[in-house]
Amino acid sequence: MQYIGVVGAGQMGSGIAQVCAQYGYKVIIHDMSEEQLKRCVAGIEKNLIRQVEKGKLEENAIRPILGRIGCTRSLKEFQSCDIAIEAVTEKFMAKLETLQHLDDILKPEAIIASNTSSISITRLASNTRRPERFIGLHFMNPVPVMGLVEIIRGLGTSEETFSRARQLVESMDKEVAISADYPGFIVNRILIPMINEAICTLHEGVATAEDIDLAMRLGTNQPMGPLALADLIGLDTVLSIMEVLFDGFKDSKYRPCPLLTQMVAAGRLGRKSGQGFYSYP
Ligand code: CAA
């Protein structure tokens, strides 16, 4: 598997593209927005420079890595990709539209992987003509740092697709956790309700954002508090995942906190909008 297409140049897509290129794969990134593509490549370059400054990468490796990354606003350029990884916004209709375009454009033997954080792989796959070559590859944020990828088989995913996908992930030095196709898979089923509970704790005036994060950081040895993590993930994504859990399990324990809903409505999406539970000037 040599040529990888990544759809969506947001934080997940650019992280995935960076890691693929660092591990020697040729990559093409698609986004509708030229500006987003420019931001994505500039962000990757900045990350690579930081690695050089920390002595983790040779300076002369930067140019070849960047040289393996192409950008496009037309999905037609994915024709010769061996695998396309979809990392567009966590909305069912947006994903469906992208996946159906990919299905039309990709060569028949190519694999489509969705980086969905919670939507059913079987449901997405069944809207394409290649459910046997469709799989969930769920990377964690920030992709270059995190050592895990969840792999989710849809009902129709073939063994060959599974082993090709697993090989790809392991070739990029990441561990694989295999999850059944169930709402939220493993990580988000456990993590996102914890974040939602932290938001309820703030909403009910139990403690300040700073104290909630301090308590969880030092009290449970997590690298960052749940509210800071929500800002990193994006509050819109956190809300979408809670909605998928709520719809999928029909259980009130997954009800999104009203403060989360309000913050998303107000455009306070976390780091990407400059304001979430904290400010990012
Ligand atoms: N891109 C690339 N590298 C990054 C980065 C980014 N966005 N952010 C941080 N890093 C790198 C830094 O360069 C640094 O690298 P070195 O170790 O080589 O020096 C390393 O990560 C640590 O960064 P910092 O020293 O700046 O800060 P930190 O020690 O506080 O770590 C963190 C930052 C890695 C984000 C850490 O706080 C952490 O692991 N947080 C938890 C992240 C997490 O839980 N992610 C999962 C979210 S859930 C998910 O992704 C699933 C979903 O579907 C929503």
mmCIF file of C-alpha atoms and ligand atoms in Angstrom:
data_model
loop_
_atom_site.group_PDB
_atom_site.id
_atom_site.type_symbol
_atom_site.label_atom_id
_atom_site.label_comp_id
_atom_site.label_asym_id
_atom_site.label_seq_id
_atom_site.Cartn_x
_atom_site.Cartn_y
_atom_site.Cartn_z
ATOM 1 C CA MET A 1 0.000 0.000 0.000
ATOM 2 C CA GLN A 2 1.842 3.088 -1.211
ATOM 3 C CA TYR A 3 -0.429 5.974 -2.036
ATOM 4 C CA ILE A 4 -2.763 7.356 0.630
ATOM 5 C CA GLY A 5 -5.526 9.908 0.141
ATOM 6 C CA VAL A 6 -6.742 11.922 3.124
ATOM 7 C CA VAL A 7 -10.031 13.808 2.853
ATOM 8 C CA GLY A 8 -10.322 16.814 5.157
ATOM 9 C CA ALA A 9 -7.404 19.060 6.120
ATOM 10 C CA GLY A 10 -8.608 19.823 9.649
ATOM 11 C CA GLN A 11 -6.719 18.781 12.773
ATOM 12 C CA MET A 12 -7.338 15.034 12.296
ATOM 13 C CA GLY A 13 -6.712 14.987 8.541
ATOM 14 C CA SER A 14 -3.510 16.973 8.792
ATOM 15 C CA GLY A 15 -2.237 14.807 11.653
ATOM 16 C CA ILE A 16 -2.960 11.636 9.672
ATOM 17 C CA ALA A 17 -1.282 13.049 6.554
ATOM 18 C CA GLN A 18 1.776 14.081 8.560
ATOM 19 C CA VAL A 19 2.216 10.636 10.096
ATOM 20 C CA CYS A 20 1.701 8.849 6.753
ATOM 21 C CA ALA A 21 4.321 11.056 5.072
ATOM 22 C CA GLN A 22 6.756 10.646 7.988
ATOM 23 C CA TYR A 23 6.527 6.883 7.601
ATOM 24 C CA GLY A 24 7.387 7.070 3.911
ATOM 25 C CA TYR A 25 3.965 7.009 2.255
ATOM 26 C CA LYS A 26 3.037 9.312 -0.572
ATOM 27 C CA VAL A 27 -0.029 11.306 0.506
ATOM 28 C CA ILE A 28 -2.606 13.548 -1.112
ATOM 29 C CA ILE A 29 -4.849 15.728 1.061
ATOM 30 C CA HIS A 30 -8.195 17.008 -0.119
ATOM 31 C CA ASP A 31 -10.110 19.951 1.254
ATOM 32 C CA MET A 32 -12.647 22.295 -0.325
ATOM 33 C CA SER A 33 -10.858 25.299 1.139
ATOM 34 C CA GLU A 34 -7.538 26.434 -0.327
ATOM 35 C CA GLU A 35 -6.872 28.358 2.866
ATOM 36 C CA GLN A 36 -7.387 25.248 5.002
ATOM 37 C CA LEU A 37 -4.956 23.298 2.815
ATOM 38 C CA LYS A 38 -2.344 26.023 3.233
ATOM 39 C CA ARG A 39 -2.883 26.060 7.016
ATOM 40 C CA CYS A 40 -2.581 22.288 7.089
ATOM 41 C CA VAL A 41 0.770 22.167 5.264
ATOM 42 C CA ALA A 42 2.116 25.094 7.317
ATOM 43 C CA GLY A 43 1.053 23.254 10.510
ATOM 44 C CA ILE A 44 2.783 20.051 9.414
ATOM 45 C CA GLU A 45 5.967 21.986 8.599
ATOM 46 C CA LYS A 46 5.844 23.674 12.020
ATOM 47 C CA ASN A 47 5.461 20.284 13.763
ATOM 48 C CA LEU A 48 8.418 18.881 11.813
ATOM 49 C CA ILE A 49 10.597 21.889 12.657
ATOM 50 C CA ARG A 50 9.698 21.409 16.337
ATOM 51 C CA GLN A 51 10.815 17.788 16.091
ATOM 52 C CA VAL A 52 14.133 18.903 14.575
ATOM 53 C CA GLU A 53 14.622 21.451 17.377
ATOM 54 C CA LYS A 54 14.054 18.679 19.913
ATOM 55 C CA GLY A 55 16.582 16.443 18.160
ATOM 56 C CA LYS A 56 13.923 13.874 17.200
ATOM 57 C CA LEU A 57 14.234 14.412 13.447
ATOM 58 C CA GLU A 58 17.141 15.166 11.131
ATOM 59 C CA GLU A 59 16.820 18.591 9.527
ATOM 60 C CA ASN A 60 17.374 17.139 6.061
ATOM 61 C CA ALA A 61 14.337 14.835 6.541
ATOM 62 C CA ILE A 62 11.873 17.741 6.409
ATOM 63 C CA ARG A 63 12.052 18.382 2.675
ATOM 64 C CA PRO A 64 11.470 14.751 1.609
ATOM 65 C CA ILE A 65 8.559 14.405 4.064
ATOM 66 C CA LEU A 66 6.901 17.572 2.756
ATOM 67 C CA GLY A 67 7.727 16.444 -0.778
ATOM 68 C CA ARG A 68 5.580 13.352 -0.283
ATOM 69 C CA ILE A 69 2.518 15.495 0.542
ATOM 70 C CA GLY A 70 0.304 16.830 -2.225
ATOM 71 C CA CYS A 71 -2.809 18.987 -1.866
ATOM 72 C CA THR A 72 -5.935 19.152 -3.973
ATOM 73 C CA ARG A 73 -9.416 20.611 -4.037
ATOM 74 C CA SER A 74 -10.614 17.922 -6.444
ATOM 75 C CA LEU A 75 -11.319 14.392 -5.262
ATOM 76 C CA LYS A 76 -10.743 13.231 -8.865
ATOM 77 C CA GLU A 77 -7.020 13.268 -8.030
ATOM 78 C CA PHE A 78 -7.602 10.283 -5.710
ATOM 79 C CA GLN A 79 -7.978 7.961 -8.735
ATOM 80 C CA SER A 80 -4.711 6.151 -8.137
ATOM 81 C CA CYS A 81 -4.850 6.003 -4.313
ATOM 82 C CA ASP A 82 -4.624 2.575 -2.678
ATOM 83 C CA ILE A 83 -6.509 3.749 0.389
ATOM 84 C CA ALA A 84 -8.507 6.875 1.146
ATOM 85 C CA ILE A 85 -8.942 7.964 4.753
ATOM 86 C CA GLU A 86 -11.986 10.157 5.271
ATOM 87 C CA ALA A 87 -11.556 12.737 8.053
ATOM 88 C CA VAL A 88 -14.296 15.283 7.348
ATOM 89 C CA THR A 89 -16.601 16.777 9.952
ATOM 90 C CA GLU A 90 -18.393 14.374 12.333
ATOM 91 C CA LYS A 91 -21.778 14.769 10.612
ATOM 92 C CA PHE A 92 -23.458 11.798 8.973
ATOM 93 C CA MET A 93 -24.583 13.617 5.802
ATOM 94 C CA ALA A 94 -21.198 15.272 5.237
ATOM 95 C CA LYS A 95 -19.447 11.925 5.600
ATOM 96 C CA LEU A 96 -21.943 10.172 3.338
ATOM 97 C CA GLU A 97 -21.486 12.679 0.527
ATOM 98 C CA THR A 98 -17.686 12.381 0.727
ATOM 99 C CA LEU A 99 -17.744 8.577 0.920
ATOM 100 C CA GLN A 100 -20.025 8.241 -2.097
ATOM 101 C CA HIS A 101 -17.756 10.537 -4.130
ATOM 102 C CA LEU A 102 -14.767 8.460 -3.098
ATOM 103 C CA ASP A 103 -16.577 5.261 -4.024
ATOM 104 C CA ASP A 104 -17.164 6.630 -7.543
ATOM 105 C CA ILE A 105 -13.605 7.847 -8.021
ATOM 106 C CA LEU A 106 -11.328 5.261 -6.387
ATOM 107 C CA LYS A 107 -10.076 2.202 -8.258
ATOM 108 C CA PRO A 108 -12.114 -0.921 -7.423
ATOM 109 C CA GLU A 109 -9.442 -2.575 -5.273
ATOM 110 C CA ALA A 110 -8.847 0.531 -3.138
ATOM 111 C CA ILE A 111 -9.941 0.645 0.487
ATOM 112 C CA ILE A 112 -12.075 3.377 2.013
ATOM 113 C CA ALA A 113 -11.376 4.037 5.690
ATOM 114 C CA SER A 114 -13.441 6.383 7.793
ATOM 115 C CA ASN A 115 -11.896 8.184 10.740
ATOM 116 C CA THR A 116 -15.351 8.605 12.254
ATOM 117 C CA SER A 117 -15.181 8.845 16.022
ATOM 118 C CA SER A 118 -18.598 7.325 16.645
ATOM 119 C CA ILE A 119 -20.816 6.779 13.580
ATOM 120 C CA SER A 120 -21.605 3.174 12.607
ATOM 121 C CA ILE A 121 -19.121 1.790 10.073
ATOM 122 C CA THR A 122 -21.724 -0.662 8.758
ATOM 123 C CA ARG A 123 -24.143 2.196 8.153
ATOM 124 C CA LEU A 124 -21.516 4.259 6.306
ATOM 125 C CA ALA A 125 -20.228 1.225 4.351
ATOM 126 C CA SER A 126 -23.686 0.170 3.235
ATOM 127 C CA ASN A 127 -24.031 3.468 1.410
ATOM 128 C CA THR A 128 -21.093 2.540 -0.837
ATOM 129 C CA ARG A 129 -20.655 -0.248 -3.383
ATOM 130 C CA ARG A 130 -17.630 -1.657 -1.550
ATOM 131 C CA PRO A 131 -18.652 -2.667 2.002
ATOM 132 C CA GLU A 132 -16.034 -5.452 1.906
ATOM 133 C CA ARG A 133 -13.310 -2.839 1.296
ATOM 134 C CA PHE A 134 -14.605 -0.374 3.886
ATOM 135 C CA ILE A 135 -13.262 -0.064 7.439
ATOM 136 C CA GLY A 136 -13.073 2.265 10.425
ATOM 137 C CA LEU A 137 -9.635 3.644 11.310
ATOM 138 C CA HIS A 138 -10.066 5.895 14.298
ATOM 139 C CA PHE A 139 -6.964 7.961 15.035
ATOM 140 C CA MET A 140 -6.595 9.909 18.285
ATOM 141 C CA ASN A 141 -5.884 13.621 18.561
ATOM 142 C CA PRO A 142 -3.111 14.887 18.297
ATOM 143 C CA VAL A 143 -2.391 12.137 15.766
ATOM 144 C CA PRO A 144 1.418 12.531 15.616
ATOM 145 C CA VAL A 145 1.657 12.080 19.402
ATOM 146 C CA MET A 146 -0.947 9.452 20.237
ATOM 147 C CA GLY A 147 0.038 5.800 20.057
ATOM 148 C CA LEU A 148 -3.362 4.234 19.378
ATOM 149 C CA VAL A 149 -5.687 3.652 16.446
ATOM 150 C CA GLU A 150 -9.002 1.872 16.909
ATOM 151 C CA ILE A 151 -9.910 -0.444 14.049
ATOM 152 C CA ILE A 152 -13.590 -1.115 13.476
ATOM 153 C CA ARG A 153 -14.891 -3.753 11.119
ATOM 154 C CA GLY A 154 -18.285 -3.220 9.508
ATOM 155 C CA LEU A 155 -20.553 -6.212 9.010
ATOM 156 C CA GLY A 156 -19.228 -6.654 5.465
ATOM 157 C CA THR A 157 -15.527 -5.795 5.988
ATOM 158 C CA SER A 158 -13.368 -8.566 4.509
ATOM 159 C CA GLU A 159 -10.467 -10.205 6.326
ATOM 160 C CA GLU A 160 -8.137 -8.939 3.601
ATOM 161 C CA THR A 161 -9.235 -5.337 4.170
ATOM 162 C CA PHE A 162 -8.794 -5.773 7.913
ATOM 163 C CA SER A 163 -5.274 -7.130 7.597
ATOM 164 C CA ARG A 164 -4.223 -4.476 5.048
ATOM 165 C CA ALA A 165 -5.543 -1.750 7.361
ATOM 166 C CA ARG A 166 -3.867 -3.258 10.415
ATOM 167 C CA GLN A 167 -0.577 -3.529 8.547
ATOM 168 C CA LEU A 168 -0.796 0.128 7.560
ATOM 169 C CA VAL A 169 -1.436 1.274 11.140
ATOM 170 C CA GLU A 170 1.337 -0.888 12.586
ATOM 171 C CA SER A 171 3.760 0.308 9.915
ATOM 172 C CA MET A 172 3.275 3.795 11.408
ATOM 173 C CA ASP A 173 4.294 2.572 14.879
ATOM 174 C CA LYS A 174 0.817 2.774 16.382
ATOM 175 C CA GLU A 175 -0.921 0.145 18.492
ATOM 176 C CA VAL A 176 -4.247 -1.244 17.355
ATOM 177 C CA ALA A 177 -7.314 -1.735 19.557
ATOM 178 C CA ILE A 178 -10.084 -3.661 17.815
ATOM 179 C CA SER A 179 -13.628 -2.545 18.525
ATOM 180 C CA ALA A 180 -17.000 -3.890 17.482
ATOM 181 C CA ASP A 181 -19.157 -1.504 15.476
ATOM 182 C CA TYR A 182 -20.966 -0.044 18.481
ATOM 183 C CA PRO A 183 -21.699 3.637 19.297
ATOM 184 C CA GLY A 184 -18.526 5.459 20.350
ATOM 185 C CA PHE A 185 -16.423 2.305 19.891
ATOM 186 C CA ILE A 186 -14.115 1.975 22.942
ATOM 187 C CA VAL A 187 -12.381 5.295 23.575
ATOM 188 C CA ASN A 188 -15.224 7.709 22.999
ATOM 189 C CA ARG A 189 -17.820 5.583 24.755
ATOM 190 C CA ILE A 190 -15.773 5.994 27.920
ATOM 191 C CA LEU A 191 -14.020 9.346 27.399
ATOM 192 C CA ILE A 192 -16.809 11.579 26.064
ATOM 193 C CA PRO A 193 -19.335 10.860 28.868
ATOM 194 C CA MET A 194 -16.518 11.712 31.310
ATOM 195 C CA ILE A 195 -15.995 15.046 29.536
ATOM 196 C CA ASN A 196 -19.776 15.636 29.477
ATOM 197 C CA GLU A 197 -19.881 14.988 33.237
ATOM 198 C CA ALA A 198 -17.064 17.513 33.749
ATOM 199 C CA ILE A 199 -19.149 20.074 31.801
ATOM 200 C CA CYS A 200 -22.192 19.267 34.014
ATOM 201 C CA THR A 201 -19.963 19.714 37.073
ATOM 202 C CA LEU A 202 -19.071 23.198 35.812
ATOM 203 C CA HIS A 203 -22.672 23.958 34.771
ATOM 204 C CA GLU A 204 -23.993 23.045 38.235
ATOM 205 C CA GLY A 205 -21.454 25.367 39.889
ATOM 206 C CA VAL A 206 -19.638 22.616 41.748
ATOM 207 C CA ALA A 207 -16.219 24.033 40.856
ATOM 208 C CA THR A 208 -14.423 26.354 38.443
ATOM 209 C CA ALA A 209 -13.086 25.055 35.128
ATOM 210 C CA GLU A 210 -9.549 25.407 36.476
ATOM 211 C CA ASP A 211 -10.316 23.368 39.604
ATOM 212 C CA ILE A 212 -12.174 20.647 37.681
ATOM 213 C CA ASP A 213 -9.179 20.240 35.383
ATOM 214 C CA LEU A 214 -6.682 20.433 38.247
ATOM 215 C CA ALA A 215 -8.619 17.794 40.185
ATOM 216 C CA MET A 216 -8.704 15.388 37.253
ATOM 217 C CA ARG A 217 -5.107 16.060 36.207
ATOM 218 C CA LEU A 218 -3.519 15.600 39.587
ATOM 219 C CA GLY A 219 -6.211 13.447 41.156
ATOM 220 C CA THR A 220 -6.336 10.851 38.385
ATOM 221 C CA ASN A 221 -2.979 11.405 36.684
ATOM 222 C CA GLN A 222 -4.326 12.453 33.303
ATOM 223 C CA PRO A 223 -2.069 14.545 31.045
ATOM 224 C CA MET A 224 -4.728 17.252 30.739
ATOM 225 C CA GLY A 225 -8.053 17.996 32.425
ATOM 226 C CA PRO A 226 -11.358 17.056 30.726
ATOM 227 C CA LEU A 227 -12.363 20.647 29.922
ATOM 228 C CA ALA A 228 -8.986 21.449 28.348
ATOM 229 C CA LEU A 229 -9.281 18.176 26.443
ATOM 230 C CA ALA A 230 -12.771 19.153 25.242
ATOM 231 C CA ASP A 231 -11.252 22.394 23.917
ATOM 232 C CA LEU A 232 -8.569 20.349 22.125
ATOM 233 C CA ILE A 233 -11.039 17.886 20.581
ATOM 234 C CA GLY A 234 -13.528 20.641 19.637
ATOM 235 C CA LEU A 235 -16.822 21.164 21.459
ATOM 236 C CA ASP A 236 -18.818 20.544 18.280
ATOM 237 C CA THR A 237 -17.175 17.127 17.963
ATOM 238 C CA VAL A 238 -17.789 16.356 21.648
ATOM 239 C CA LEU A 239 -21.474 17.267 21.188
ATOM 240 C CA SER A 240 -21.810 15.194 17.992
ATOM 241 C CA ILE A 241 -20.369 12.157 19.762
ATOM 242 C CA MET A 242 -22.690 12.589 22.779
ATOM 243 C CA GLU A 243 -25.621 12.790 20.353
ATOM 244 C CA VAL A 244 -24.529 9.576 18.650
ATOM 245 C CA LEU A 245 -24.274 7.833 22.059
ATOM 246 C CA PHE A 246 -27.668 9.238 23.134
ATOM 247 C CA ASP A 247 -29.365 8.166 19.875
ATOM 248 C CA GLY A 248 -27.556 4.832 19.734
ATOM 249 C CA PHE A 249 -28.186 3.633 23.290
ATOM 250 C CA LYS A 250 -31.478 5.499 23.939
ATOM 251 C CA ASP A 251 -30.255 5.978 27.484
ATOM 252 C CA SER A 252 -30.609 9.284 29.381
ATOM 253 C CA LYS A 253 -27.154 8.840 30.914
ATOM 254 C CA TYR A 254 -25.772 10.039 27.571
ATOM 255 C CA ARG A 255 -27.805 13.276 27.509
ATOM 256 C CA PRO A 256 -25.557 16.142 26.349
ATOM 257 C CA CYS A 257 -25.074 18.769 29.069
ATOM 258 C CA PRO A 258 -27.126 21.919 28.233
ATOM 259 C CA LEU A 259 -23.993 24.053 28.691
ATOM 260 C CA LEU A 260 -22.232 22.033 25.971
ATOM 261 C CA THR A 261 -25.171 22.560 23.601
ATOM 262 C CA GLN A 262 -25.209 26.294 24.364
ATOM 263 C CA MET A 263 -21.484 26.733 23.867
ATOM 264 C CA VAL A 264 -21.622 25.041 20.474
ATOM 265 C CA ALA A 265 -24.606 27.221 19.496
ATOM 266 C CA ALA A 266 -22.560 30.281 20.521
ATOM 267 C CA GLY A 267 -19.629 29.193 18.352
ATOM 268 C CA ARG A 268 -17.370 28.568 21.356
ATOM 269 C CA LEU A 269 -15.803 25.445 19.936
ATOM 270 C CA GLY A 270 -12.514 25.375 21.834
ATOM 271 C CA ARG A 271 -9.036 25.917 20.447
ATOM 272 C CA LYS A 272 -10.115 26.063 16.824
ATOM 273 C CA SER A 273 -12.438 29.040 17.415
ATOM 274 C CA GLY A 274 -10.178 30.742 19.972
ATOM 275 C CA GLN A 275 -12.699 30.315 22.802
ATOM 276 C CA GLY A 276 -14.006 27.321 24.687
ATOM 277 C CA PHE A 277 -13.714 26.671 28.406
ATOM 278 C CA TYR A 278 -10.468 28.626 28.081
ATOM 279 C CA SER A 279 -9.340 31.424 25.718
ATOM 280 C CA TYR A 280 -6.762 30.867 22.985
ATOM 281 C CA PRO A 281 -5.524 34.259 21.804
HETATM 282 N N1 CAA B 1 0.582 18.063 16.886
HETATM 283 C C1 CAA B 1 1.777 17.442 16.941
HETATM 284 N N2 CAA B 1 2.493 17.299 18.065
HETATM 285 C C2 CAA B 1 1.986 17.838 19.189
HETATM 286 C C3 CAA B 1 0.764 18.516 19.217
HETATM 287 C C4 CAA B 1 0.055 18.622 17.982
HETATM 288 N N3 CAA B 1 -1.141 19.228 17.907
HETATM 289 N N4 CAA B 1 0.533 18.933 20.483
HETATM 290 C C5 CAA B 1 1.581 18.522 21.231
HETATM 291 N N5 CAA B 1 2.443 17.855 20.451
HETATM 292 C C6 CAA B 1 3.697 17.214 20.884
HETATM 293 C C7 CAA B 1 4.737 18.191 21.348
HETATM 294 O O1 CAA B 1 5.545 18.612 20.271
HETATM 295 C C8 CAA B 1 5.536 17.364 22.323
HETATM 296 O O2 CAA B 1 6.438 16.547 21.594
HETATM 297 P P1 CAA B 1 7.789 15.952 22.265
HETATM 298 O O3 CAA B 1 7.377 14.942 23.287
HETATM 299 O O4 CAA B 1 8.459 15.342 21.087
HETATM 300 O O5 CAA B 1 8.491 17.097 22.859
HETATM 301 C C9 CAA B 1 4.506 16.457 22.962
HETATM 302 O O6 CAA B 1 3.404 16.423 22.046
HETATM 303 C C10 CAA B 1 4.054 16.990 24.287
HETATM 304 O O7 CAA B 1 3.569 18.300 24.051
HETATM 305 P P2 CAA B 1 3.783 19.539 25.042
HETATM 306 O O8 CAA B 1 5.084 19.372 25.771
HETATM 307 O O9 CAA B 1 3.573 20.807 24.278
HETATM 308 O O10 CAA B 1 2.552 19.481 26.009
HETATM 309 P P3 CAA B 1 2.071 18.338 26.940
HETATM 310 O O11 CAA B 1 3.190 17.583 27.543
HETATM 311 O O12 CAA B 1 1.093 19.024 27.806
HETATM 312 O O13 CAA B 1 1.290 17.331 25.966
HETATM 313 C C11 CAA B 1 -0.614 16.528 24.848
HETATM 314 C C12 CAA B 1 0.231 17.748 25.140
HETATM 315 C C13 CAA B 1 0.192 15.531 24.022
HETATM 316 C C14 CAA B 1 -1.797 17.015 24.025
HETATM 317 C C15 CAA B 1 -1.017 15.859 26.199
HETATM 318 O O14 CAA B 1 -1.574 16.817 27.056
HETATM 319 C C16 CAA B 1 -2.001 14.740 26.032
HETATM 320 O O15 CAA B 1 -1.653 13.616 25.728
HETATM 321 N N6 CAA B 1 -3.296 15.043 26.253
HETATM 322 C C17 CAA B 1 -4.378 14.070 26.128
HETATM 323 C C18 CAA B 1 -4.730 13.894 24.686
HETATM 324 C C19 CAA B 1 -5.843 12.915 24.494
HETATM 325 O O16 CAA B 1 -6.408 12.361 25.423
HETATM 326 N N7 CAA B 1 -6.191 12.698 23.235
HETATM 327 C C20 CAA B 1 -7.279 11.803 22.887
HETATM 328 C C21 CAA B 1 -8.458 12.620 22.642
HETATM 329 S S1 CAA B 1 -9.815 11.599 22.214
HETATM 330 C C22 CAA B 1 -9.719 11.431 20.601
HETATM 331 O O17 CAA B 1 -8.893 11.932 19.914
HETATM 332 C C23 CAA B 1 -10.796 10.620 20.033
HETATM 333 C C24 CAA B 1 -11.901 11.410 19.422
HETATM 334 O O18 CAA B 1 -12.482 10.893 18.473
HETATM 335 C C25 CAA B 1 -12.412 12.628 19.980
#
